[in-house]
Amino acid sequence: MEIFFTILILTLIVSLSGVITRILPFQIPLPLMQIALGALLAWPQFGLHVDFNPELFLVLFIPPLLFADGWKTPAREFLRHGGEIVALALVLVLITVVGVGYLIYWMVPGIPLVAALALAAVLSPTDAVALSGIVGEGRIPKKLMDILQGEALMNDASGLVSLKFAIAVAMGTMVFTVGGASLEFVKVAAGGLLAGVAVTWAYSKSLRLINRWSGDDPATQTVLLLLLPFASYLIAEHLGVSGILAAVASGMTIGQSGIIRNAPLAMRLRANSVWAMLEFVFNGIVFIMLGLQFPEILATSITQAELDPTIETWMLFTDIVVIYAALMLLRFCWLLLMKKFSQRFLKKRPMVFGDYSMREILIASFAGVRGAITLAGVLSIPLLLSDGSAFPSRYQLVFIAAGVILFSLICGVIALPLLLRGIVVSDKALHRKEERTARAAAAEVAIESLRKMQERLVNDREENIDSQLLNEVGARVVGNLRRRIDGKSDQGDALLAENLERRMRLNALRAERGEYYHLRAQQKISNETLMKLLHDLDLLEALLVEHE
């Protein structure tokens, strides 16, 4: 029962965290509020204790979140910025592991080189979820946010693979060579991507059979979709390749293929609502779990530092500030170098970095906040080596990683709103123009399709539809579509007509809903009939309200 009550408490706190941030007289980002609530729950007065199992955490929370991010990431834009993403998610990660690793080895007394490299590896991945929580959706320019999201999707794998190598060397199960590590990295990364695509392909093939057997049951289809990221992750890990990249690849494949587009309407509606709820709950629990761990990490690290004659307690806090500053400086210099490199050597096909202003480089630097993957990675470092001795300086690694996560979030909260002040992210007038153009083009295609349908129905003797009725219905539908096309020249009247029609339809739907409840109260219809009629009205209302 204890774990059941813990899950209920965490879910309740996630729900209340958004309410608390809105009623406070000052603004605080949701991730920081959730971390603070988690730390408060771990205080002795409340006494909520949740054992942090890194392997369980990685399996339970990370695959669905990365799958959802991959699903929302446009493959065309991801591939268009492939060079920039590789430069940040792979090259910068490797530079960070080596550069910051040697800095930690030089700066922290008594820490072995392998342990320092392991810490640098877990500090290299950035967290796009925490970034969105800090600045809000749509605040960072799109050309910059696309690259930051792509980087966050890919560098989780490169950072954790680097950590895996460092732990294997420390445990004595692997002899490190540049060639061997590079080959292993390519195998793990490419294998993870292929595993994700293969599992999604198998899912799409099996879904057709299941739909046929289950009679297009949306509940069955939605549950299978929820299991897909876990299947991709676990199968990839079982094969010895990257489960994280498999979850990302699975999400991107599901988003770009026709699996969801061709699925039944009820399944699409349920899948979208279920995933939205799942993302909100899982993201919140991730940050609350971070907060729950901080008090214990702080108390344990200070106690062990007092027993360690090679280190002073205040040095642990100094290390956090210096290491974070080194991470930011290295990231800033790398972005600046990419800008100069693109301007000088890639004039025919310049990278996006080449157009960055100094302000955008600073935004991209402070946007590299650390989050859940960093904490899960550092806590996955084993307590003991293969010979039974303690893993060297583990308490320092955990404390510094947790401190860098919190410090990066605080610095991001302070710096990013200042850097983003006055930046126009998107032109709403341009978006409206694009929408009108797309609607007009789609209306022209729809009218031509209706014309062919009318001709087919007139010549189809089996349908036996009255030609006057056919012309009346066709004229009404085509008239609605014509208003969209004419909106290019008479925009005001077309928008007024569409809005007026929408308001009238919504008014009629709401009146129908009230009458259905009235009929049920009078016992003129059954509850099953009421539920079906209300479901049909909800679908129609959702379609109308979406464009209200």
Short mmCIF file of C-alpha atoms in Angstrom, two decimals, residues 433 435-450 477-495 497-498:
data_model
loop_
_atom_site.label_atom_id
_atom_site.label_comp_id
_atom_site.label_asym_id
_atom_site.label_seq_id
_atom_site.Cartn_x
_atom_site.Cartn_y
_atom_site.Cartn_z
CA LYS A 433 -1.85 34.40 -43.94
CA GLU A 435 -3.43 29.40 -42.73
CA ARG A 436 -5.76 31.30 -45.09
CA THR A 437 -3.69 30.30 -48.12
CA ALA A 438 -3.66 26.64 -47.09
CA ARG A 439 -7.42 26.67 -46.39
CA ALA A 440 -8.14 28.22 -49.80
CA ALA A 441 -5.93 25.70 -51.62
CA ALA A 442 -7.50 22.79 -49.74
CA ALA A 443 -11.00 24.15 -50.51
CA GLU A 444 -10.26 24.17 -54.25
CA VAL A 445 -9.16 20.54 -54.12
CA ALA A 446 -12.23 19.66 -52.03
CA ILE A 447 -14.59 21.32 -54.53
CA GLU A 448 -13.10 19.34 -57.40
CA SER A 449 -13.44 16.14 -55.37
CA LEU A 450 -17.10 16.96 -54.62
CA VAL A 477 -21.23 22.28 -49.00
CA VAL A 478 -19.55 23.93 -52.01
CA GLY A 479 -20.83 27.32 -50.85
CA ASN A 480 -19.01 26.93 -47.54
CA LEU A 481 -15.82 26.01 -49.38
CA ARG A 482 -16.20 28.90 -51.85
CA ARG A 483 -16.19 31.37 -48.97
CA ARG A 484 -12.73 30.15 -48.00
CA ILE A 485 -11.44 30.73 -51.52
CA ASP A 486 -13.15 34.12 -51.87
CA GLY A 487 -11.62 35.10 -48.55
CA LYS A 488 -8.42 35.95 -50.44
CA SER A 489 -10.16 38.94 -52.00
CA ASP A 490 -12.89 39.61 -49.45
CA GLN A 491 -11.18 38.55 -46.26
CA GLY A 492 -13.35 40.42 -43.77
CA ASP A 493 -16.71 39.08 -45.01
CA ALA A 494 -15.38 35.53 -45.33
CA LEU A 495 -14.03 35.50 -41.77
CA ALA A 497 -19.32 34.40 -42.25
CA GLU A 498 -17.16 31.56 -40.93
#
